């Protein structure tokens, strides 16, 4: 993690932790409190910027494809809503082919993992929430040769839990992750992706 990203991550923690403490003030235990596990699927779309100087400068190559996710976490119910800590991992099948004067480049998004918090409240028949987190995803670039790098960045989004059974929820979610730029091919190419992920998942509470 770069120095600038560490500072941003520290600021993020400084803002989230006090808010979480307020939301998680103890009351009588209710639904969605405790351990939860889940799996889901969705659609990943990455807007990728590529820059190698005067020979190549592409702003907005679209790497789209299917995504699979798995997650586990623990939630608390508070007076103002709920607070949960969650770890996630996933796989992407998103790629883009870019043709330019010097040839062709392909960009692929594969594995991803991260940590986050969910902050939300309860409405009639649904539980909307805000997601804030830090995500790491691997991107591979293929040109005359292949190179891959891990990009990390802030993840944020909105979602809703819809109760299906007493201990089973459906999760609908949209998130965006703004990854930092990384150098490829011995600093010859700079790649900076931004990912939008739409997903549907099932969450089982224990």
XYZ file of C-alpha atoms in Angstrom:
206
model
C 0.000 0.000 0.000
C 1.412 3.394 -0.962
C 2.026 6.193 1.587
C -0.828 8.325 0.210
C -3.212 5.358 0.275
C -2.205 4.592 3.892
C -3.120 8.145 4.875
C -6.490 7.869 3.105
C -7.126 4.509 4.779
C -6.362 6.065 8.183
C -8.812 8.897 7.513
C -11.440 6.358 6.456
C -10.971 4.407 9.726
C -11.135 7.627 11.775
C -14.520 8.438 10.255
C -16.079 4.972 10.279
C -15.126 3.803 13.788
C -16.975 6.575 15.714
C -20.048 6.151 13.491
C -19.970 2.394 14.061
C -19.740 2.910 17.813
C -22.925 4.998 17.780
C -24.863 2.546 15.619
C -23.780 -0.431 17.687
C -24.988 0.815 21.072
C -26.398 -2.332 22.725
C -30.092 -3.139 22.803
C -32.029 -6.391 22.873
C -30.707 -8.874 20.315
C -32.761 -8.983 17.114
C -32.523 -10.504 13.662
C -29.326 -9.979 11.634
C -27.178 -10.029 14.727
C -24.354 -12.553 14.890
C -22.344 -14.559 12.402
C -23.375 -14.658 8.727
C -22.071 -16.428 5.615
C -23.055 -15.980 1.998
C -22.422 -16.556 -1.691
C -23.599 -14.727 -4.762
C -23.097 -13.791 -8.388
C -23.177 -10.613 -10.379
C -21.807 -8.452 -13.160
C -18.451 -6.684 -12.978
C -17.684 -3.691 -15.170
C -14.262 -2.037 -14.997
C -13.527 1.321 -16.581
C -9.775 1.057 -17.274
C -7.378 3.892 -18.049
C -4.149 2.957 -19.843
C -1.243 5.328 -20.385
C 2.175 4.643 -21.884
C 2.975 8.174 -23.008
C 2.579 9.373 -26.596
C 2.207 5.851 -28.034
C -0.923 4.902 -26.047
C -3.394 6.937 -23.962
C -6.794 5.297 -23.517
C -9.374 6.662 -21.095
C -12.311 4.360 -20.430
C -11.702 0.879 -21.845
C -14.569 -1.329 -20.621
C -13.648 -4.707 -19.102
C -16.979 -6.451 -18.408
C -17.939 -9.952 -17.307
C -19.462 -12.257 -14.721
C -18.431 -12.248 -11.068
C -18.754 -14.743 -8.231
C -18.500 -13.701 -4.569
C -18.296 -15.287 -1.120
C -18.372 -13.443 2.188
C -18.431 -13.926 5.959
C -18.892 -11.497 8.801
C -20.438 -10.576 12.111
C -23.205 -8.069 12.792
C -24.517 -6.078 15.751
C -27.906 -4.454 16.219
C -27.932 -0.949 17.742
C -30.421 1.747 18.703
C -30.010 3.595 15.410
C -29.588 0.640 13.040
C -27.035 -2.101 12.543
C -23.294 -2.433 12.056
C -21.437 -5.391 10.523
C -17.817 -6.244 9.743
C -17.287 -8.413 6.677
C -14.508 -10.132 4.723
C -15.062 -11.055 1.086
C -13.358 -12.833 -1.766
C -14.363 -13.345 -5.361
C -13.501 -14.177 -8.927
C -14.103 -12.157 -12.077
C -14.382 -13.141 -15.722
C -14.153 -9.594 -17.062
C -11.986 -8.625 -20.020
C -11.521 -6.005 -22.717
C -9.673 -5.997 -26.048
C -8.179 -2.689 -27.148
C -6.962 -2.144 -30.708
C -4.557 0.696 -31.437
C -2.067 1.684 -34.134
C 0.744 -0.374 -32.616
C -1.247 -3.573 -32.143
C -3.692 -5.016 -29.618
C -3.883 -5.068 -25.802
C -6.220 -7.144 -23.640
C -7.050 -6.387 -19.997
C -8.493 -9.055 -17.680
C -9.812 -8.853 -14.126
C -9.562 -12.055 -12.098
C -9.397 -12.512 -8.303
C -10.458 -10.020 -5.664
C -10.609 -9.829 -1.854
C -11.279 -7.192 0.770
C -12.615 -6.005 4.117
C -15.548 -3.725 4.786
C -18.227 -2.482 7.125
C -21.983 -2.320 6.576
C -23.962 0.518 8.197
C -27.717 0.457 7.891
C -31.210 0.760 9.251
C -34.524 -1.071 8.996
C -37.519 -0.288 6.815
C -40.720 -2.265 6.409
C -39.768 -5.482 4.624
C -36.140 -4.544 3.874
C -32.871 -3.509 5.494
C -30.973 -0.918 3.409
C -27.284 -0.353 4.145
C -24.185 1.576 3.161
C -20.934 -0.301 2.439
C -17.477 1.167 3.053
C -14.330 -0.877 2.587
C -10.922 -1.557 1.128
C -10.552 -3.933 -1.830
C -7.646 -5.593 -3.647
C -8.086 -6.963 -7.183
C -5.716 -8.558 -9.667
C -5.582 -7.296 -13.251
C -3.637 -8.883 -16.096
C -2.524 -7.079 -19.246
C -1.579 -9.008 -22.376
C 0.256 -7.367 -25.256
C 3.478 -8.739 -26.714
C 3.891 -10.367 -23.315
C 1.810 -10.792 -20.149
C 2.014 -8.975 -16.805
C -0.316 -8.829 -13.797
C -0.512 -6.536 -10.771
C -2.647 -6.161 -7.654
C -4.556 -2.877 -7.424
C -6.048 -1.692 -4.125
C -8.521 1.061 -3.385
C -11.635 2.308 -1.605
C -14.878 0.426 -2.102
C -18.258 1.992 -1.383
C -21.835 1.283 -2.329
C -25.442 0.667 -1.402
C -27.405 -2.497 -0.783
C -30.497 -4.007 0.779
C -31.221 -7.199 2.716
C -34.578 -8.812 1.923
C -35.717 -11.481 4.402
C -36.623 -14.828 2.826
C -36.794 -16.992 5.944
C -35.994 -16.511 9.616
C -32.248 -17.006 9.099
C -31.949 -16.448 5.348
C -31.709 -13.121 3.488
C -31.369 -12.097 -0.127
C -28.793 -9.347 -0.679
C -29.009 -6.879 -3.568
C -25.976 -4.628 -3.888
C -24.122 -2.115 -6.050
C -20.560 -1.068 -5.236
C -17.837 0.961 -6.882
C -14.121 0.546 -6.198
C -11.625 3.225 -7.234
C -8.302 1.430 -7.533
C -4.927 3.106 -7.534
C -2.709 3.122 -10.611
C -0.007 0.460 -11.048
C 2.892 0.140 -13.494
C 3.164 -2.789 -15.934
C 5.965 -4.087 -18.160
C 8.769 -2.522 -16.129
C 7.070 0.881 -15.833
C 6.238 1.124 -19.544
C 2.445 1.116 -19.046
C 0.296 2.638 -16.304
C -3.110 1.079 -15.612
C -5.813 2.570 -13.368
C -9.169 0.719 -13.130
C -12.488 1.680 -11.553
C -14.887 -1.223 -10.988
C -18.675 -1.243 -10.698
C -20.117 -4.474 -9.315
C -23.812 -5.392 -9.295
C -24.553 -8.562 -7.313
C -27.300 -10.768 -5.910
C -26.438 -13.045 -2.988
C -27.909 -15.278 -0.306
C -26.844 -14.676 3.286
C -27.321 -17.287 6.028
C -27.308 -16.100 9.643
C -26.306 -18.243 12.644
